[in-house]
Every structure is written in structure tokens, then in C-alpha cells.
Tab-separated table of C-alpha atoms and ligand atoms in Angstrom:
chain	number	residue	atom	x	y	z
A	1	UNK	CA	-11.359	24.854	20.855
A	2	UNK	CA	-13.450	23.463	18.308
A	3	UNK	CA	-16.342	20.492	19.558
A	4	UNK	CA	-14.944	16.925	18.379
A	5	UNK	CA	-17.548	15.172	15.951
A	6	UNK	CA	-16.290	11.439	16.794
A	7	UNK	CA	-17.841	8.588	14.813
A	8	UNK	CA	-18.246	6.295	17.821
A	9	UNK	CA	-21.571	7.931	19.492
A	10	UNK	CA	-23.104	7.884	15.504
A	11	UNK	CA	-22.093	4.260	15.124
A	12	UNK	CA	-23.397	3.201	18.742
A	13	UNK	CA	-26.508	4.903	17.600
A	14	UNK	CA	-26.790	3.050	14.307
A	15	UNK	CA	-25.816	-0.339	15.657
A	16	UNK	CA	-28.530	0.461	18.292
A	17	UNK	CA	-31.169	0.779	15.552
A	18	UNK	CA	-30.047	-1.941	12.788
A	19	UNK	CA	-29.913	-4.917	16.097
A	20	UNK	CA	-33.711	-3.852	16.545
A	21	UNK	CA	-33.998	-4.236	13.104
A	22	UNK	CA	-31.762	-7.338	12.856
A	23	UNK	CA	-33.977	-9.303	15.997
A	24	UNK	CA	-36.991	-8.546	14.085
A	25	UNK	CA	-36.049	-9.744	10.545
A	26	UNK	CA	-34.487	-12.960	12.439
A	27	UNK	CA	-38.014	-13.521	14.095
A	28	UNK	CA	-39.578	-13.470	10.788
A	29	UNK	CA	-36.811	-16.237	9.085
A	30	UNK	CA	-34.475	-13.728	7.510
A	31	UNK	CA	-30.332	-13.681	8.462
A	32	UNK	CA	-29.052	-10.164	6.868
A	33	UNK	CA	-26.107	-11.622	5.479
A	34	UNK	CA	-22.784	-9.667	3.552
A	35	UNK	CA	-20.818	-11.652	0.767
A	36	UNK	CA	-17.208	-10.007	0.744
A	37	UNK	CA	-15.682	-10.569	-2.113
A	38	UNK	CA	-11.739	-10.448	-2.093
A	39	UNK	CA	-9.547	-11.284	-5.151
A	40	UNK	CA	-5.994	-11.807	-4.071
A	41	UNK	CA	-4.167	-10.732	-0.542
A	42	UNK	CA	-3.548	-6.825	-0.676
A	43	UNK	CA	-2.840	-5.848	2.934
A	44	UNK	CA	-5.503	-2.725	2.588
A	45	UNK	CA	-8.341	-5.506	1.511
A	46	UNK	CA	-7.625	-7.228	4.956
A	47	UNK	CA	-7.919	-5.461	7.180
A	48	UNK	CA	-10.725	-3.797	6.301
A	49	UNK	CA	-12.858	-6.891	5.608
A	50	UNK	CA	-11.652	-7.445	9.389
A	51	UNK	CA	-13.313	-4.334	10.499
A	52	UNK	CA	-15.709	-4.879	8.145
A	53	UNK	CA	-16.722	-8.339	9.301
A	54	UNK	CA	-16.278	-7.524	13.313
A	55	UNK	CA	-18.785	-4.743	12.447
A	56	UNK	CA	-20.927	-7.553	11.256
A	57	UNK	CA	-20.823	-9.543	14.076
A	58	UNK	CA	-21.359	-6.736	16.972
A	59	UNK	CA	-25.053	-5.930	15.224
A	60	UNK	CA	-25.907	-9.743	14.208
A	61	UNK	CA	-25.228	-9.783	10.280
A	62	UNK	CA	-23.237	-12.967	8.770
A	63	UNK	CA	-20.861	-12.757	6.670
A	64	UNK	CA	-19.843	-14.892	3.670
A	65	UNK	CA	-16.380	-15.089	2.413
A	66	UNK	CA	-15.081	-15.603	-0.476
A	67	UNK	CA	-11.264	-15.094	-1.385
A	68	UNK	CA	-10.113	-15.286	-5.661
A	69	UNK	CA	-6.551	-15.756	-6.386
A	70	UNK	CA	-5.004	-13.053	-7.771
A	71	UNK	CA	-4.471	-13.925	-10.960
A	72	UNK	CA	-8.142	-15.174	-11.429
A	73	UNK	CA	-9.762	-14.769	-14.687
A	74	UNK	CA	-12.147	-12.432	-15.706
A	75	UNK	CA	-15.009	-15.366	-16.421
A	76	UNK	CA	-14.117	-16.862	-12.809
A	77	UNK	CA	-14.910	-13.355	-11.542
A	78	UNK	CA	-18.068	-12.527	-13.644
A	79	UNK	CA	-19.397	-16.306	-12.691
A	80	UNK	CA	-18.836	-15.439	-9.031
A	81	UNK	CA	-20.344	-12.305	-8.881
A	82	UNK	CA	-23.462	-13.456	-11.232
A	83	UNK	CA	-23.813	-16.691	-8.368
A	84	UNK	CA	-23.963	-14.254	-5.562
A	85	UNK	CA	-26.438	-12.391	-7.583
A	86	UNK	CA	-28.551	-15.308	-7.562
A	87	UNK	CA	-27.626	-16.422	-4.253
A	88	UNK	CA	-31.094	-16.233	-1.895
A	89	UNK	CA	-29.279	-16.042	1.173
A	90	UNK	CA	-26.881	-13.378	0.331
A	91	UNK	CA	-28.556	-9.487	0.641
A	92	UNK	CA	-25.535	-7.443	-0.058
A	93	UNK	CA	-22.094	-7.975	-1.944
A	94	UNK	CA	-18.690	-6.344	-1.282
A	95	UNK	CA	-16.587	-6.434	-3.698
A	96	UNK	CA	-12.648	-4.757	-3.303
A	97	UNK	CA	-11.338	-2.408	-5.511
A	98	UNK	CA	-8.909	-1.774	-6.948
A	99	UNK	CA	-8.677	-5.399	-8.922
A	100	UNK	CA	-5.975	-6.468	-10.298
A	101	UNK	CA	-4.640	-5.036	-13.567
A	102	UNK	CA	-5.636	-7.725	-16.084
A	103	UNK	CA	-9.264	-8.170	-15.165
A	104	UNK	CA	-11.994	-5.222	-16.454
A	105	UNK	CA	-13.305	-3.965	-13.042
A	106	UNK	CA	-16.120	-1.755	-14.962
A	107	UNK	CA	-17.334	-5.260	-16.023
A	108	UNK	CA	-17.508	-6.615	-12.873
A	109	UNK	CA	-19.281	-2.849	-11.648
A	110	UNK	CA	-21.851	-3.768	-14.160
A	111	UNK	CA	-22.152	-7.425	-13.388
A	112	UNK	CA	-22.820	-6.379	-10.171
A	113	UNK	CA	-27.257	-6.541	-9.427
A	114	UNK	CA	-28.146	-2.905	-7.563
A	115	UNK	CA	-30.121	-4.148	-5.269
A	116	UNK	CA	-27.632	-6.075	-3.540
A	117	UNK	CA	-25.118	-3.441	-4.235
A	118	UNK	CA	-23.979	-2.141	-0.780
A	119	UNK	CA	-21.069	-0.400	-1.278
A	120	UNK	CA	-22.744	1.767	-4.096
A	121	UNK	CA	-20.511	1.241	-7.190
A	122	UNK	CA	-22.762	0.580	-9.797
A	123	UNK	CA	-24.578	3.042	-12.157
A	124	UNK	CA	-28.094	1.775	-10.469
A	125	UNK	CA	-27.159	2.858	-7.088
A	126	UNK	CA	-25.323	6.161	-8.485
A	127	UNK	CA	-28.840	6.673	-10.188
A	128	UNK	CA	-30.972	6.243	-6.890
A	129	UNK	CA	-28.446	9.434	-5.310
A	130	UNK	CA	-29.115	12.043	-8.016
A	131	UNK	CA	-32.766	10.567	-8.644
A	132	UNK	CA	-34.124	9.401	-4.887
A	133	UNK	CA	-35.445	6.567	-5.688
A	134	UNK	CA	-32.868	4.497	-7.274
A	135	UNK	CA	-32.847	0.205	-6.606
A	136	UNK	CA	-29.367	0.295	-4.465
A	137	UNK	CA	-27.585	2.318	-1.862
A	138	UNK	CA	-25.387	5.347	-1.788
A	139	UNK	CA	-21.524	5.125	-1.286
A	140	UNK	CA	-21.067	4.310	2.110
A	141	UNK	CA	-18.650	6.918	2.791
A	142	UNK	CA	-20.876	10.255	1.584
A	143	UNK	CA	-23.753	8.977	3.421
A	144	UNK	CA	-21.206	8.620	6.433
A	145	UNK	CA	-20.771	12.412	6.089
A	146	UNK	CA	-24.947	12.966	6.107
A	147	UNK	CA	-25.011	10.471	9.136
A	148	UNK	CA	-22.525	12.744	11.261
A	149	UNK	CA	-24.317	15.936	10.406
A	150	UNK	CA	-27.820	14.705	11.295
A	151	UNK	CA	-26.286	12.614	14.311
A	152	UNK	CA	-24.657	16.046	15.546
A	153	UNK	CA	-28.063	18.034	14.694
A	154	UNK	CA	-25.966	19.963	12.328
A	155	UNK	CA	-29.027	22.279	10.698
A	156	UNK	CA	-27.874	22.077	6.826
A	157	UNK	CA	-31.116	23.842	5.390
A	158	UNK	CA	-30.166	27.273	3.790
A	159	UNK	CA	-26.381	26.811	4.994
A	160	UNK	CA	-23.470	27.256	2.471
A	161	UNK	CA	-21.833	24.026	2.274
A	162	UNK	CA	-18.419	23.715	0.621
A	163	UNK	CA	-17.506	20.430	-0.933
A	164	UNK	CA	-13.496	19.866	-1.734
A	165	UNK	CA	-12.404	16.741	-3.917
A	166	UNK	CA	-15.251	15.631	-6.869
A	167	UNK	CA	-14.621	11.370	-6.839
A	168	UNK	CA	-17.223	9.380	-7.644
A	169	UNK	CA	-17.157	7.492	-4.286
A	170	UNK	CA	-17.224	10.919	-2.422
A	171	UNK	CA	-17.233	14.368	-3.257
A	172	UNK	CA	-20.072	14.462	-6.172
A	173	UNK	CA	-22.598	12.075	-4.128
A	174	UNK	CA	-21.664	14.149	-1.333
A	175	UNK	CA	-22.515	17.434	-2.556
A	176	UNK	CA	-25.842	15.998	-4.219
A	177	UNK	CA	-26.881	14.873	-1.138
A	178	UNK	CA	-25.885	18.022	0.827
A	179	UNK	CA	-28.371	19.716	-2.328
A	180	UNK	CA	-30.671	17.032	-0.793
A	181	UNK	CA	-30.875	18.931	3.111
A	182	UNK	CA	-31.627	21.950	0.918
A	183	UNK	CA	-27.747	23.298	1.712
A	184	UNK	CA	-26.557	25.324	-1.101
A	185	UNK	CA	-23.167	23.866	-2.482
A	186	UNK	CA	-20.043	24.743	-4.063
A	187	UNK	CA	-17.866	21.961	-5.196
A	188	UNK	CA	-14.036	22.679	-5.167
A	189	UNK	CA	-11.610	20.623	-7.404
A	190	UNK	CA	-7.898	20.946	-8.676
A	191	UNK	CA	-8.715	23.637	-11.279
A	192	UNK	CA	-10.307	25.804	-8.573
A	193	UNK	CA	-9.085	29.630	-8.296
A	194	UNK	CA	-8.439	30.715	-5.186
A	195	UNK	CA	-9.562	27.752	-3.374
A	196	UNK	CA	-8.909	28.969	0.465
A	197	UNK	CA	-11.186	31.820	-0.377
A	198	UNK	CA	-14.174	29.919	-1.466
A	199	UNK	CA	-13.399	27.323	1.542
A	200	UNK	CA	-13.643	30.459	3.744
A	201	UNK	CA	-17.078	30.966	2.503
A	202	UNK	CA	-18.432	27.741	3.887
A	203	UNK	CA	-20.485	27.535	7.114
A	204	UNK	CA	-20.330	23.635	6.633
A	205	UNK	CA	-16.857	22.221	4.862
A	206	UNK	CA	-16.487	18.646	3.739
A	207	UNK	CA	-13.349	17.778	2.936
A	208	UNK	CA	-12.349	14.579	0.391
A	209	UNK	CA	-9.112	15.866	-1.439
A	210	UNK	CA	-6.984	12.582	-1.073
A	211	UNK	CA	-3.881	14.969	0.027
A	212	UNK	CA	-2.377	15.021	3.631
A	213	UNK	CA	-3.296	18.189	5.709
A	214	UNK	CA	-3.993	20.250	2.066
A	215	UNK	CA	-6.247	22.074	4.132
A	216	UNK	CA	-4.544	24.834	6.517
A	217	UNK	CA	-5.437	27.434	8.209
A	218	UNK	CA	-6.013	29.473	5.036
A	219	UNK	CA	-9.220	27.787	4.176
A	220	UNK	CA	-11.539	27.909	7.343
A	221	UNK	CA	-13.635	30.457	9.312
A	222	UNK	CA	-14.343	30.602	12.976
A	223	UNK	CA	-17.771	28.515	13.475
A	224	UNK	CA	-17.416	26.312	10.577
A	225	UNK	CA	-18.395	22.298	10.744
A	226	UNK	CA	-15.969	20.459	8.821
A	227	UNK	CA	-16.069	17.386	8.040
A	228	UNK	CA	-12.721	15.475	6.970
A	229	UNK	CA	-13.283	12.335	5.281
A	230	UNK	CA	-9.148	11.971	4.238
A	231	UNK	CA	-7.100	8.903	5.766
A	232	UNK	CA	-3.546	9.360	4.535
A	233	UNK	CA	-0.158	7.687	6.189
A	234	UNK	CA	1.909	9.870	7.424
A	235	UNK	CA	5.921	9.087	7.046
A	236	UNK	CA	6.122	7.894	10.731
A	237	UNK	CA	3.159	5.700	10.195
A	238	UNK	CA	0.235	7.305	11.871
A	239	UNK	CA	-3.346	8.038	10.226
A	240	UNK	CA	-4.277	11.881	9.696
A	241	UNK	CA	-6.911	13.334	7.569
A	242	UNK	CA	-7.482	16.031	4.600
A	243	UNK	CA	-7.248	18.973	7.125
A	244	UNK	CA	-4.389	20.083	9.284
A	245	UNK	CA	-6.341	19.397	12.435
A	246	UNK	CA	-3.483	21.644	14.300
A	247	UNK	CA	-4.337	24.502	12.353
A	248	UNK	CA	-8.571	23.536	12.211
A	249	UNK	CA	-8.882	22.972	16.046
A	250	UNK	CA	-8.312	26.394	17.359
A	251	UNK	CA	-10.337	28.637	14.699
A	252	UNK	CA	-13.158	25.996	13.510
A	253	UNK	CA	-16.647	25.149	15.486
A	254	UNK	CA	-16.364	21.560	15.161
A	255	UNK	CA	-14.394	18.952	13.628
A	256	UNK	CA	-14.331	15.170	13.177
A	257	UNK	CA	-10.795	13.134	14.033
A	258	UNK	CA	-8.828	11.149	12.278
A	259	UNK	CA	-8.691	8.616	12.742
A	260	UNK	CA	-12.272	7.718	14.925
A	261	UNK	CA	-14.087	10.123	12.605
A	262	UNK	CA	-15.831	9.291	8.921
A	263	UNK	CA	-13.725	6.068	8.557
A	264	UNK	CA	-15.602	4.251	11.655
A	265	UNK	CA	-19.233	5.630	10.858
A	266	UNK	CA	-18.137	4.408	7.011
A	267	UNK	CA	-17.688	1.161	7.971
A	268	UNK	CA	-21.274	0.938	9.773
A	269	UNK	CA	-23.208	2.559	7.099
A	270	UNK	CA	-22.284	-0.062	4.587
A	271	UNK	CA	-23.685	-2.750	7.575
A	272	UNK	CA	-26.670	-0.783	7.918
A	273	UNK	CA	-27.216	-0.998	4.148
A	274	UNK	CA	-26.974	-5.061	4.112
A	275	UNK	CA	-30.034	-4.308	6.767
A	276	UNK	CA	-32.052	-2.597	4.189
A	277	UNK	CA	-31.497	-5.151	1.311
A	278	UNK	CA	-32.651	-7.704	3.811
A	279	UNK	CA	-35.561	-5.558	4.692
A	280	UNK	CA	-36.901	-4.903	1.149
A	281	UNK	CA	-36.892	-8.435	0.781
A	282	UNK	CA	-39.710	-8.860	3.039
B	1	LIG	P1	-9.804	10.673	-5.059
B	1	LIG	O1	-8.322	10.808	-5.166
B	1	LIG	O2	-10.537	9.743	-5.957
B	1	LIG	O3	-10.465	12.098	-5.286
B	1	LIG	C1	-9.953	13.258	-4.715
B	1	LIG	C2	-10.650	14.450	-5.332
B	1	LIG	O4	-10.116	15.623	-4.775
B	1	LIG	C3	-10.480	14.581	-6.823
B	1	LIG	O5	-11.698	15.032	-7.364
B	1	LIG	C4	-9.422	15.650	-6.990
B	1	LIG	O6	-9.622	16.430	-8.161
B	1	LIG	C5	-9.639	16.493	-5.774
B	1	LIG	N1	-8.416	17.064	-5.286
B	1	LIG	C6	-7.219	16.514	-5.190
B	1	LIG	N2	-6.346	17.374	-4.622
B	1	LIG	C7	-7.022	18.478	-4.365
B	1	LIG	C8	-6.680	19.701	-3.783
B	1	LIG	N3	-5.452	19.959	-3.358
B	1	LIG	N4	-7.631	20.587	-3.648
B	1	LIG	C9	-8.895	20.324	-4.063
B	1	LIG	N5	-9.286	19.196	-4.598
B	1	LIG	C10	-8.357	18.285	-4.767
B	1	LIG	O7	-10.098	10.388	-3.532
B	1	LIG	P2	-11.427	9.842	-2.803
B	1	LIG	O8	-11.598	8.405	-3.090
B	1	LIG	O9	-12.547	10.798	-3.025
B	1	LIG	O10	-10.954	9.958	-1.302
B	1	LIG	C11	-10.661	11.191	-0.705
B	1	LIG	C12	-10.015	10.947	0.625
B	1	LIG	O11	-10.924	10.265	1.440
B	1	LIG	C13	-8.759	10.079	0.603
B	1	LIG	O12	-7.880	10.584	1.584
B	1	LIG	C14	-9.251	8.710	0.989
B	1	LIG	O13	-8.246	7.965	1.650
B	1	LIG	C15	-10.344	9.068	1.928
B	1	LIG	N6	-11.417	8.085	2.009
B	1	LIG	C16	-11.934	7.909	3.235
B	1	LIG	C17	-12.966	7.023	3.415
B	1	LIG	C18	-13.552	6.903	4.763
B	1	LIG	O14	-14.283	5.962	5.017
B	1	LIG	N7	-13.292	7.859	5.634
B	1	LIG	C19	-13.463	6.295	2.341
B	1	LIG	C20	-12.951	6.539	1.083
B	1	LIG	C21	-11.920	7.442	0.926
């Protein structure tokens, strides 16, 4: 039976360190504060700027709110994302995407100042992942997947790592920073041959396809980690991941859930990062 990586003993661990944090940025006059930034009512959008904002309150971080209609105009937009820019008291800045259809999201991406860029969609924070020492933060979700491996004491140095799925918001930063714990790593994608063979190869297997259970018993090894960052809905209405965790549970080493696995840590990373763009303030 493979161990269960769950996301609540990382996120009690980083909520532990950002309220130290949080008490002593308070003592010296700073409130780490989040601006979410919602344009229109998409069920999705709610409820995670619920989880997002109860996150917020456990550790001590405000949170500012501010909801567009949906068919706002693309000025609007740009003027609201250029005042939180500007905005003193505001240290990092959700914004929800997809937007709507008629308004140019890679504007707003680009409107958007790094160093208050939490969620890490603009080209400055992609920069900082492949360079080190960008001005803004990772995507929250890939550095979930690095918080769960150190949290675990997962050794990555000299392991072969196996990446599937090559987003932006996942895969690629993913594998870079994998590169980063000096793991060597294969990316899989759509066009791969024989995927389940190169999966088999891994000794650590993160998995961010965007396809229900795609990943069977086929593709994984006794002892492997693996990591499954997929939330799909099921047709009865319950969460599973990227992985078949039937299949993964009895051959793998270890194994986060879904749901209580990347999703939750996700979530707390992209606190943790208002925390830092408080901090460099000081
Ligand atoms: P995406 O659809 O943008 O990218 C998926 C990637 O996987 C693409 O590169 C695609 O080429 C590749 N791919 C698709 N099918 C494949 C297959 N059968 N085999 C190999 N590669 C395949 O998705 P994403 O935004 O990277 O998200 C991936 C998954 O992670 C989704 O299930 C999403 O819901 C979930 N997600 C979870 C969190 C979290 O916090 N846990 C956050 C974001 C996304």
C-alpha cells in the first residue's frame, strides 16, 4: 500500500511559518494584504476566492475584494489593475482567469506589475523560474509540487523525475524547477511515443495531464513518488485526479489524494507568496 502524501501536514507547516512571519511584519506596521480580482460570477471563481480568502484569514493576511461585471471593458480592467499596482497597501494581486471573451487577458497579464504578481502569470515571474532571480513568484501550483516533495523529505538530487502535461501554469515550471533539486527530467506531452514506458522510468512522477485517471497501471513502477496535481469531475460529481489512484495505490511508494493533495497546499503557497511581497517591502 503506497504512503499517502496529504497536503494538510505541508499546509499546517507553512501556515505555521508565514503567522511567525505575519506577527512580525504586523509589529513593524505592515498588514500582508491580497487584492482578488474577480470579473463577473463564474461558479469556479467563487469558490475558490472562498478558500482562497479563508486561507487568508487562518494565517492573518487581509484580503481586498474587488468584483467587475462581466461585461466590463477592457479600459475599466486595465485602470483597475494599474490602481492596484499603485495601491501601497495592496502586496499581491489575484486576478481570475479565464476572462471573459471580449476583453484581451494577455493585456491584462502584462498590465499586471511582477512584484505583486502572486499567482505567477506574467512573463516577469515566468523569468525569475528559469532564471532564479526573477522580481515575482512562481505558479502557485508547481511550487505546490516542490513544497510536498521537500515537506515529505523526498531526496530529488540525481533521481529521474518524469514530468506529464507541458502548461505554462504547471508542467514546464515544474520540470524546471525539478532541474532546480538537480533531478534529471523528462517531460511527457501528447506527441509522446510510448508514454507508459517512459512513465515507468521515473523514480519521481508528476502528473498534470488535465485528463481523468489517464494514468493506469501501465505507467508506474513499484517505489515511485507520484505526485498528481489533476482535479477533474467525475460524472457522479466527485473530485479525482490525473492518476487512477485504484490502480497507483497498490504498486506505487507514495501518492498524494485527490482531493486533500496539491489543490490544498496550492491554495497556501499563493498566501505564502503575498507574505514575501510584504516582506521585500521592508
Ligand atoms: P492544461 O490542459 O493546460 O495542460 C495539460 C498538459 O498535459 C498539456 O501540455 C497537454 O499537452 C498534456 N496532456 C494532455 N493530455 C495528455 C495525455 N493524455 N498524456 C500526456 N500529456 C497530456 O492543464 P493544466 O492547467 O496544466 O492542469 C493540469 C491538471 O491540473 C488539470 O486537471 C487541472 O484541473 C489541474 N490543476 C490543479 C491545480 C491544483 O492546484 N492542484 C491547479 C491548476 C490545475
Amino acid at each position: 500500500m503506497a504512503e499517502l502524501l496529504k497536503g494538510a501536514a505541508v499546509v499546517a507547516a507553512l501556515n505555521e511559518k508565514m503567522t511567525a512571519e505575519i506577527t512580525n511584519l504586523k509589529s513593524k506596521g505592515v498588514s500582508p494584504t491580497l487584492a482578488i480580482l474577480r470579473v463577473g460570477e463564474r461558479p469556479d471563481d467563487i469558490s475558490y476566492e472562498k478558500g482562497a480568502m479563508k486561507r487568508c484569514e487562518t494565517v492573518g493576511v487581509a484580503v481586498k475584494n474587488i468584483v467587475l461585471p462581466a461585461d466590463v471593458t477592457q479600459d475599466v480592467l486595465i485602470q483597475n489593475v494599474e490602481s492596484l499596482n499603485n495601491d501601497k497597501g495592496v502586496h499581491g494581486v489575484l486576478i481570475f482567469r479565464p476572462l471573459p471573451k471580449h476583453l484581451d487577458e494577455e493585456a491584462v497579464r502584462k498590465a499586471l506589475k511582477p512584484e505583486k504578481d502572486i499567482d505567477g502569470i506574467t512573463d516577469g515571474s515566468l523569468a525569475g523560474v528559469f532564471t532564479g532571480n526573477g522580481n515575482g513568484f512562481p505558479p502557485c501550483t508547481a511550487q505546490a509540487c516542490m513544497e510536498i516533495l521537500d515537506f515529505y523529505k523526498v531526496n530529488c538530487a540525481g533521481k529521474r523525475a518524469v514530468v506529464i502535461g507541458r502548461s505554462l501554469v504547471v508542467g514546464k515550471p515544474a520540470a524546471v524547477m525539478l532541474m532546480g533539486k538537480n533531478t534529471t527530467v523528462t517531460v511527457c506531452h501528447t506527441k509522446t511515443v510510448d508514454m507508459p514506458a517512459v512513465a515507468r522510468t521515473a523514480e519521481i512522477l508528476i502528473v498534470a495531464a488535465g485528463k481523468a485517471n489517464a494514468v493506469t497501471k501501465e505507467y508506474l513502477a513499484p517505489g515511485q513518488i507520484v505526485v498528481d496535481v489533476g482535479i477533474n469531475m467525475t460524472a457522479d460529481g466527485k473530485l479525482c485526479g490525473d492518476v487512477k489512484f485504484d490502480d497507483a495505490e497498490p504498486i506505487v511508494g507514495a501518492i498524494t489524494p485527490v482531493p486533500g493533495g496539491v489543490g490544498t497546499v496550492t491554495t497556501s503557497v499563493l498566501v505564502s507568496h503575498v507574505v514575501e511581497a510584504a516582506k521585500k517591502l521592508l
